mmCIF file of C-alpha atoms and ligand atoms in Angstrom:
data_model
loop_
_atom_site.group_PDB
_atom_site.id
_atom_site.type_symbol
_atom_site.label_atom_id
_atom_site.label_comp_id
_atom_site.label_asym_id
_atom_site.label_seq_id
_atom_site.Cartn_x
_atom_site.Cartn_y
_atom_site.Cartn_z
ATOM 1 C CA MET A 208 0.000 0.000 0.000
ATOM 2 C CA LYS A 209 1.286 3.479 -0.872
ATOM 3 C CA LYS A 210 2.335 5.452 2.199
ATOM 4 C CA VAL A 211 0.390 8.703 2.685
ATOM 5 C CA LYS A 212 2.649 11.747 2.838
ATOM 6 C CA LYS A 213 1.813 13.803 5.890
ATOM 7 C CA VAL A 214 2.060 17.588 5.931
ATOM 8 C CA VAL A 215 3.826 18.467 9.158
ATOM 9 C CA ILE A 216 4.307 21.942 10.639
ATOM 10 C CA ILE A 217 7.008 22.354 13.281
ATOM 11 C CA THR A 218 7.646 25.630 15.070
ATOM 12 C CA GLY A 219 11.120 26.098 16.526
ATOM 13 C CA GLY A 220 12.226 23.383 14.138
ATOM 14 C CA THR A 221 15.715 24.770 13.541
ATOM 15 C CA SER A 222 17.067 23.706 16.915
ATOM 16 C CA GLY A 223 16.835 21.118 19.702
ATOM 17 C CA ILE A 224 13.739 18.940 19.989
ATOM 18 C CA GLY A 225 12.009 20.568 16.998
ATOM 19 C CA LEU A 226 15.014 19.991 14.739
ATOM 20 C CA GLU A 227 15.167 16.293 15.699
ATOM 21 C CA ILE A 228 11.426 15.916 15.089
ATOM 22 C CA SER A 229 11.784 17.518 11.653
ATOM 23 C CA LYS A 230 14.620 15.082 10.752
ATOM 24 C CA ILE A 231 12.474 12.049 11.628
ATOM 25 C CA TYR A 232 9.527 13.230 9.542
ATOM 26 C CA LYS A 233 11.808 14.177 6.619
ATOM 27 C CA ASN A 234 13.583 10.800 6.741
ATOM 28 C CA ASN A 235 10.208 9.111 6.563
ATOM 29 C CA GLY A 236 9.326 11.007 3.382
ATOM 30 C CA HIS A 237 6.796 13.425 4.840
ATOM 31 C CA ILE A 238 6.419 17.103 3.893
ATOM 32 C CA VAL A 239 7.978 19.121 6.679
ATOM 33 C CA CYS A 240 7.305 22.840 7.040
ATOM 34 C CA VAL A 241 9.527 24.458 9.627
ATOM 35 C CA LEU A 242 8.519 27.829 11.035
ATOM 36 C CA ALA A 243 11.547 29.646 12.355
ATOM 37 C CA TYR A 244 12.167 33.302 13.027
ATOM 38 C CA ASP A 245 15.833 33.344 12.397
ATOM 39 C CA ILE A 246 16.355 31.827 8.977
ATOM 40 C CA GLU A 247 19.861 32.238 7.698
ATOM 41 C CA ARG A 248 20.162 29.026 5.742
ATOM 42 C CA ASP A 249 18.490 28.665 2.394
ATOM 43 C CA ASP A 250 19.356 25.060 1.614
ATOM 44 C CA ASP A 251 15.822 23.737 1.864
ATOM 45 C CA ALA A 252 13.817 26.809 0.987
ATOM 46 C CA ASN A 253 10.636 24.866 0.277
ATOM 47 C CA SER A 254 10.234 23.803 3.852
ATOM 48 C CA LEU A 255 11.601 26.788 5.772
ATOM 49 C CA TYR A 256 9.140 29.557 6.560
ATOM 50 C CA SER A 257 10.293 32.771 8.189
ATOM 51 C CA CYS A 258 7.954 33.338 11.102
ATOM 52 C CA ASP A 259 8.126 34.811 14.576
ATOM 53 C CA VAL A 260 5.367 33.026 16.472
ATOM 54 C CA THR A 261 4.692 36.193 18.480
ATOM 55 C CA ASN A 262 3.652 37.963 15.278
ATOM 56 C CA GLU A 263 0.046 36.914 14.587
ATOM 57 C CA MET A 264 0.002 38.222 10.992
ATOM 58 C CA GLN A 265 3.189 36.312 10.115
ATOM 59 C CA VAL A 266 1.750 33.152 11.678
ATOM 60 C CA LYS A 267 -1.551 33.530 9.803
ATOM 61 C CA ASP A 268 0.217 34.162 6.447
ATOM 62 C CA CYS A 269 2.586 31.221 6.893
ATOM 63 C CA ILE A 270 -0.049 28.707 7.928
ATOM 64 C CA GLU A 271 -2.437 29.780 5.168
ATOM 65 C CA LYS A 272 0.348 29.531 2.591
ATOM 66 C CA ILE A 273 1.102 25.975 3.746
ATOM 67 C CA GLY A 274 -2.567 24.981 4.076
ATOM 68 C CA LYS A 275 -3.424 26.252 0.591
ATOM 69 C CA LYS A 276 -0.280 24.807 -1.017
ATOM 70 C CA TYR A 277 -0.828 21.262 0.252
ATOM 71 C CA GLY A 278 -4.593 21.331 0.856
ATOM 72 C CA LYS A 279 -4.237 19.890 4.354
ATOM 73 C CA ILE A 280 -2.216 19.904 7.560
ATOM 74 C CA ASP A 281 -1.781 16.533 9.311
ATOM 75 C CA VAL A 282 0.516 17.282 12.220
ATOM 76 C CA VAL A 283 1.390 20.476 14.094
ATOM 77 C CA VAL A 284 4.203 20.375 16.638
ATOM 78 C CA ASN A 285 4.656 23.529 18.701
ATOM 79 C CA CYS A 286 8.258 23.608 19.905
ATOM 80 C CA ALA A 287 9.008 27.350 19.683
ATOM 81 C CA GLY A 288 9.734 28.574 23.167
ATOM 82 C CA TYR A 289 12.392 29.704 25.607
ATOM 83 C CA GLY A 290 12.994 29.958 29.329
ATOM 84 C CA LEU A 291 12.945 33.040 31.535
ATOM 85 C CA ALA A 292 14.549 33.014 34.976
ATOM 86 C CA GLY A 293 14.627 35.574 37.761
ATOM 87 C CA ALA A 294 12.648 36.759 40.769
ATOM 88 C CA LEU A 295 8.992 37.403 39.948
ATOM 89 C CA GLU A 296 9.132 40.707 41.817
ATOM 90 C CA LEU A 297 12.099 42.016 39.861
ATOM 91 C CA THR A 298 11.438 40.729 36.339
ATOM 92 C CA PRO A 299 10.448 43.558 33.973
ATOM 93 C CA THR A 300 6.787 43.255 32.938
ATOM 94 C CA GLU A 301 7.851 43.487 29.279
ATOM 95 C CA SER A 302 9.964 40.329 29.714
ATOM 96 C CA ALA A 303 7.083 38.577 31.459
ATOM 97 C CA LYS A 304 4.725 39.413 28.593
ATOM 98 C CA ARG A 305 7.267 38.320 25.980
ATOM 99 C CA GLN A 306 7.483 34.941 27.738
ATOM 100 C CA PHE A 307 3.733 34.425 27.449
ATOM 101 C CA ASP A 308 3.634 35.852 23.911
ATOM 102 C CA THR A 309 6.103 33.202 22.740
ATOM 103 C CA ASN A 310 5.376 30.113 24.828
ATOM 104 C CA PHE A 311 1.613 30.454 25.187
ATOM 105 C CA PHE A 312 0.207 32.834 22.565
ATOM 106 C CA GLY A 313 2.644 31.521 19.923
ATOM 107 C CA THR A 314 1.232 28.028 20.384
ATOM 108 C CA TYR A 315 -2.328 29.356 20.566
ATOM 109 C CA CYS A 316 -1.971 31.346 17.308
ATOM 110 C CA VAL A 317 -0.306 28.588 15.281
ATOM 111 C CA ASN A 318 -3.060 26.141 16.214
ATOM 112 C CA LYS A 319 -5.823 28.723 15.769
ATOM 113 C CA TYR A 320 -4.923 29.141 12.084
ATOM 114 C CA ALA A 321 -3.917 25.517 11.431
ATOM 115 C CA ILE A 322 -7.127 23.880 12.676
ATOM 116 C CA LYS A 323 -9.191 24.842 9.639
ATOM 117 C CA PHE A 324 -6.828 22.810 7.406
ATOM 118 C CA MET A 325 -6.863 19.772 9.703
ATOM 119 C CA LYS A 326 -9.034 16.749 9.057
ATOM 120 C CA GLU A 327 -9.940 13.539 10.920
ATOM 121 C CA ASN A 328 -6.961 11.710 12.473
ATOM 122 C CA SER A 329 -4.676 14.730 12.390
ATOM 123 C CA CYS A 330 -2.784 15.733 15.501
ATOM 124 C CA ILE A 331 -1.599 18.784 17.426
ATOM 125 C CA VAL A 332 1.354 18.390 19.795
ATOM 126 C CA ASN A 333 2.101 21.188 22.233
ATOM 127 C CA LEU A 334 5.417 21.255 24.092
ATOM 128 C CA ALA A 335 4.641 22.106 27.686
ATOM 129 C CA SER A 336 7.273 21.071 30.248
ATOM 130 C CA ALA A 337 7.903 19.341 33.549
ATOM 131 C CA CYS A 338 7.715 22.945 34.782
ATOM 132 C CA ALA A 339 3.979 22.779 34.071
ATOM 133 C CA LEU A 340 3.729 20.110 36.774
ATOM 134 C CA PHE A 341 5.944 21.518 39.536
ATOM 135 C CA ALA A 342 6.327 25.035 40.847
ATOM 136 C CA LEU A 343 9.926 26.289 40.838
ATOM 137 C CA PRO A 344 11.352 29.392 42.505
ATOM 138 C CA TYR A 345 12.870 31.977 40.132
ATOM 139 C CA ARG A 346 11.302 30.309 37.109
ATOM 140 C CA GLY A 347 7.736 31.393 37.876
ATOM 141 C CA LEU A 348 6.975 32.963 34.520
ATOM 142 C CA TYR A 349 8.270 30.001 32.539
ATOM 143 C CA CYS A 350 6.340 27.580 34.794
ATOM 144 C CA SER A 351 3.163 29.679 34.498
ATOM 145 C CA SER A 352 3.430 29.899 30.696
ATOM 146 C CA LYS A 353 3.801 26.113 30.475
ATOM 147 C CA VAL A 354 0.894 25.488 32.879
ATOM 148 C CA ALA A 355 -1.116 27.662 30.485
ATOM 149 C CA VAL A 356 0.053 25.578 27.486
ATOM 150 C CA ASP A 357 -0.863 22.328 29.252
ATOM 151 C CA MET A 358 -4.317 23.507 30.359
ATOM 152 C CA TYR A 359 -5.022 25.050 26.949
ATOM 153 C CA SER A 360 -4.070 21.723 25.289
ATOM 154 C CA LYS A 361 -6.563 19.807 27.410
ATOM 155 C CA CYS A 362 -9.346 22.328 26.696
ATOM 156 C CA LEU A 363 -8.568 22.256 22.953
ATOM 157 C CA ARG A 364 -8.558 18.455 23.036
ATOM 158 C CA MET A 365 -12.152 18.483 24.280
ATOM 159 C CA GLU A 366 -13.265 21.021 21.675
ATOM 160 C CA LEU A 367 -11.655 19.101 18.787
ATOM 161 C CA ALA A 368 -12.681 15.601 19.911
ATOM 162 C CA PRO A 369 -15.900 15.625 17.800
ATOM 163 C CA SER A 370 -13.760 16.437 14.719
ATOM 164 C CA LYS A 371 -11.398 13.556 15.619
ATOM 165 C CA ILE A 372 -8.393 15.881 15.776
ATOM 166 C CA ASN A 373 -6.089 14.734 18.547
ATOM 167 C CA VAL A 374 -4.335 17.178 20.908
ATOM 168 C CA ILE A 375 -1.459 16.137 23.158
ATOM 169 C CA SER A 376 0.534 18.042 25.738
ATOM 170 C CA ILE A 377 4.138 16.906 26.280
ATOM 171 C CA CYS A 378 5.952 17.504 29.558
ATOM 172 C CA PRO A 379 9.636 16.596 29.240
ATOM 173 C CA GLY A 380 12.263 16.898 31.941
ATOM 174 C CA ASP A 381 15.679 18.369 31.099
ATOM 175 C CA VAL A 382 16.775 17.825 27.496
ATOM 176 C CA LYS A 383 20.271 18.447 26.056
ATOM 177 C CA THR A 384 19.512 21.368 23.702
ATOM 178 C CA ASN A 385 20.263 25.084 23.398
ATOM 179 C CA PHE A 386 17.465 25.730 25.872
ATOM 180 C CA SER A 387 19.772 26.615 28.822
ATOM 181 C CA LYS A 388 21.996 28.773 26.615
ATOM 182 C CA ASN A 389 18.944 30.628 25.255
ATOM 183 C CA ARG A 390 17.343 31.131 28.685
ATOM 184 C CA VAL A 391 16.774 34.820 29.451
ATOM 185 C CA LYS A 392 18.185 35.497 32.913
ATOM 186 C CA VAL A 393 17.239 38.399 35.146
ATOM 187 C CA PHE A 394 19.945 38.461 37.799
ATOM 188 C CA GLN A 395 18.671 41.639 39.449
ATOM 189 C CA THR A 396 18.403 41.122 43.200
ATOM 190 C CA ASN A 397 17.907 42.906 46.518
ATOM 191 C CA ASP A 398 18.214 42.162 50.253
ATOM 192 C CA ARG A 399 15.255 39.828 50.143
ATOM 193 C CA TYR A 400 16.835 37.406 47.657
ATOM 194 C CA GLY A 401 20.571 38.017 48.048
ATOM 195 C CA ASP A 402 22.532 35.563 45.868
ATOM 196 C CA SER A 403 19.782 32.914 45.839
ATOM 197 C CA ILE A 404 18.623 33.892 42.314
ATOM 198 C CA GLN A 405 22.079 33.403 40.877
ATOM 199 C CA LYS A 406 22.566 30.121 42.781
ATOM 200 C CA SER A 407 19.187 28.808 41.689
ATOM 201 C CA ILE A 408 19.884 29.583 38.026
ATOM 202 C CA ALA A 409 23.329 27.957 38.290
ATOM 203 C CA LYS A 410 21.670 24.850 39.759
ATOM 204 C CA ALA A 411 19.130 24.782 36.924
ATOM 205 C CA GLU A 412 21.954 24.880 34.394
ATOM 206 C CA SER A 413 24.148 22.234 35.988
ATOM 207 C CA ASN A 414 24.367 18.585 34.987
ATOM 208 C CA GLN A 415 23.990 19.299 31.262
ATOM 209 C CA GLU A 416 25.606 15.961 30.427
ATOM 210 C CA LYS A 417 22.943 14.025 32.363
ATOM 211 C CA ARG A 418 20.090 15.461 30.314
ATOM 212 C CA MET A 419 17.999 13.469 27.857
ATOM 213 C CA GLU A 420 19.124 13.335 24.231
ATOM 214 C CA PRO A 421 16.796 15.412 22.018
ATOM 215 C CA ASN A 422 16.572 12.679 19.356
ATOM 216 C CA LYS A 423 15.159 10.235 21.926
ATOM 217 C CA VAL A 424 12.566 12.766 23.064
ATOM 218 C CA ALA A 425 11.754 13.514 19.417
ATOM 219 C CA LYS A 426 11.250 9.804 18.616
ATOM 220 C CA LYS A 427 8.718 9.493 21.448
ATOM 221 C CA ILE A 428 6.843 12.589 20.307
ATOM 222 C CA VAL A 429 6.638 11.429 16.674
ATOM 223 C CA LYS A 430 5.381 8.015 17.817
ATOM 224 C CA LEU A 431 2.700 9.600 19.998
ATOM 225 C CA ALA A 432 1.595 11.928 17.198
ATOM 226 C CA SER A 433 0.872 8.909 14.974
ATOM 227 C CA LYS A 434 -1.259 7.084 17.553
ATOM 228 C CA LYS A 435 -5.024 7.008 17.244
ATOM 229 C CA HIS A 436 -5.686 6.802 20.966
ATOM 230 C CA THR A 437 -3.533 8.827 23.326
ATOM 231 C CA LYS A 438 -3.639 10.302 26.796
ATOM 232 C CA PRO A 439 -4.078 14.098 27.018
ATOM 233 C CA MET A 440 -0.615 14.563 28.540
ATOM 234 C CA TYR A 441 2.676 12.661 28.508
ATOM 235 C CA ILE A 442 5.633 13.083 30.812
ATOM 236 C CA ILE A 443 9.038 12.271 29.296
ATOM 237 C CA GLY A 444 11.886 11.478 31.699
ATOM 238 C CA THR A 445 12.243 8.992 34.555
ATOM 239 C CA LYS A 446 13.060 11.579 37.221
ATOM 240 C CA VAL A 447 10.050 13.727 36.385
ATOM 241 C CA LYS A 448 7.765 10.680 36.213
ATOM 242 C CA PHE A 449 8.915 9.701 39.703
ATOM 243 C CA LEU A 450 8.405 13.230 41.089
ATOM 244 C CA TYR A 451 4.945 13.356 39.520
ATOM 245 C CA PHE A 452 4.082 10.009 41.118
ATOM 246 C CA LEU A 453 5.330 11.368 44.463
ATOM 247 C CA SER A 454 3.240 14.522 44.073
ATOM 248 C CA LYS A 455 0.094 12.364 43.959
ATOM 249 C CA PHE A 456 0.746 11.247 47.540
ATOM 250 C CA LEU A 457 2.661 14.094 49.201
ATOM 251 C CA PRO A 458 0.718 17.145 50.416
ATOM 252 C CA GLN A 459 1.365 20.147 48.168
ATOM 253 C CA LYS A 460 3.011 22.002 51.048
ATOM 254 C CA ALA A 461 5.589 19.217 51.460
ATOM 255 C CA MET A 462 6.181 19.078 47.707
ATOM 256 C CA LEU A 463 6.870 22.832 47.523
ATOM 257 C CA LYS A 464 9.209 22.597 50.506
ATOM 258 C CA LEU A 465 11.132 19.764 48.878
ATOM 259 C CA ILE A 466 11.592 21.659 45.605
ATOM 260 C CA ASN A 467 12.381 24.946 47.348
ATOM 261 C CA LYS A 468 15.118 23.226 49.325
ATOM 262 C CA LYS A 469 16.799 22.250 46.069
ATOM 263 C CA TYR A 470 16.237 25.435 44.041
ATOM 264 C CA GLY A 471 15.279 28.173 46.514
ATOM 265 C CA LYS A 472 16.942 30.401 49.097
ATOM 266 C CA LYS A 473 19.726 28.693 51.016
HETATM 267 N N1 LIG B 122 15.301 21.546 26.714
HETATM 268 C C1 LIG B 122 14.601 21.294 27.778
HETATM 269 O O1 LIG B 122 15.151 20.931 28.838
HETATM 270 C C2 LIG B 122 13.095 21.405 27.736
HETATM 271 C C3 LIG B 122 12.362 20.789 28.748
HETATM 272 C C4 LIG B 122 10.968 20.880 28.730
HETATM 273 C C5 LIG B 122 10.334 21.572 27.722
HETATM 274 N N2 LIG B 122 11.064 22.173 26.748
HETATM 275 C C6 LIG B 122 10.330 22.912 25.713
HETATM 276 O O2 LIG B 122 10.579 22.313 24.462
HETATM 277 C C7 LIG B 122 10.484 23.289 23.425
HETATM 278 C C8 LIG B 122 11.715 23.165 22.541
HETATM 279 O O3 LIG B 122 12.855 23.566 23.296
HETATM 280 P P1 LIG B 122 14.341 23.034 23.005
HETATM 281 O O4 LIG B 122 14.811 22.361 24.216
HETATM 282 O O5 LIG B 122 14.386 22.324 21.721
HETATM 283 O O6 LIG B 122 15.104 24.448 22.947
HETATM 284 P P2 LIG B 122 15.865 25.206 21.761
HETATM 285 O O7 LIG B 122 16.923 24.320 21.197
HETATM 286 O O8 LIG B 122 16.269 26.515 22.342
HETATM 287 O O9 LIG B 122 14.723 25.397 20.661
HETATM 288 C C9 LIG B 122 13.718 26.364 20.777
HETATM 289 C C10 LIG B 122 13.317 26.823 19.414
HETATM 290 O O10 LIG B 122 12.279 27.831 19.509
HETATM 291 C C11 LIG B 122 12.593 28.870 18.580
HETATM 292 N N3 LIG B 122 11.914 30.117 18.965
HETATM 293 C C12 LIG B 122 12.027 30.811 20.119
HETATM 294 N N4 LIG B 122 11.259 31.910 20.077
HETATM 295 C C13 LIG B 122 10.636 31.905 18.860
HETATM 296 C C14 LIG B 122 9.741 32.781 18.206
HETATM 297 N N5 LIG B 122 9.282 33.895 18.790
HETATM 298 N N6 LIG B 122 9.300 32.462 16.960
HETATM 299 C C15 LIG B 122 9.751 31.344 16.342
HETATM 300 N N7 LIG B 122 10.624 30.474 16.911
HETATM 301 C C16 LIG B 122 11.057 30.774 18.140
HETATM 302 C C17 LIG B 122 14.101 28.958 18.629
HETATM 303 O O11 LIG B 122 14.617 29.647 17.522
HETATM 304 P P3 LIG B 122 16.151 30.201 17.528
HETATM 305 O O12 LIG B 122 17.033 28.993 17.679
HETATM 306 O O13 LIG B 122 16.286 30.873 16.199
HETATM 307 O O14 LIG B 122 16.256 31.126 18.720
HETATM 308 C C18 LIG B 122 14.472 27.479 18.633
HETATM 309 O O15 LIG B 122 14.450 26.975 17.299
HETATM 310 C C19 LIG B 122 10.334 24.646 24.120
HETATM 311 O O16 LIG B 122 8.989 25.032 24.087
HETATM 312 C C20 LIG B 122 10.765 24.364 25.546
HETATM 313 O O17 LIG B 122 10.113 25.214 26.459
HETATM 314 C C21 LIG B 122 12.436 22.094 26.724
#
């Protein structure tokens, strides 16, 4: 039987998890459309679309171009995102809004315009994070934006269920990508926080070598996106799975204390 070529849109597909996902789909002969806001290469012009996911008009134009060109969209993977670290009190509001504009509204806009080209058995994958499951000090805006992505995914899943369009939220633990390097850090402090912000960020960026390989995470995501029946949310990473299991039994107060001991004020 002839294999059906899927039309796949990947945001943030020029780096990390998104790049690995795009390689898998390409190697399997699918049509891969990568939305990236910093296109310097022009080696595969057909599949690279210049698009900042925070710019609604660019997103709309890109998705409509793809939808009209191929007549359908089978898979959307929202990987575009970055981290923001710093004390909630001292982070500039502009930076806080930018975090939500990219991580949450970027995902929201891409899906909003893609849905009309999606038919039965197509799938939307939204990259949330383990940070959507556990509160972390000095990463409050990132955590909040990913909680929003996860909740939004579950709501969208219900709305699209009658159309048989699947929606999955993915919550990975630490992955070996440019994510730490690209994290926006607000080191500003005062007497209340002292050097705990800096220490907490350093802790978050340690143990790079122990992180999951992005190609392994990508393989799991691609497999899930092809399944007919899925759960609304998947956790990737043994450590995070264990912590999540623990959080089902421990009182929230104890859970916060445990995490704060590791990442909070010393
Ligand atoms: N790595 C982890 O430990 C981890 C864990 C849990 C969840 N996640 C989530 O997984 C997703 C992928 O992250 P990653 O680890 O693969 O990090 P990454 O290597 O930094 O990739 C992020 C991608 O998003 C793109 N991007 C950022 N802002 C954008 C914008 N406004 N418009 C278009 N593209 C934009 C980046 O483009 P440029 O390269 O051009 O800047 C990059 O291609 C993110 O949503 C992240 O929050 C990551």
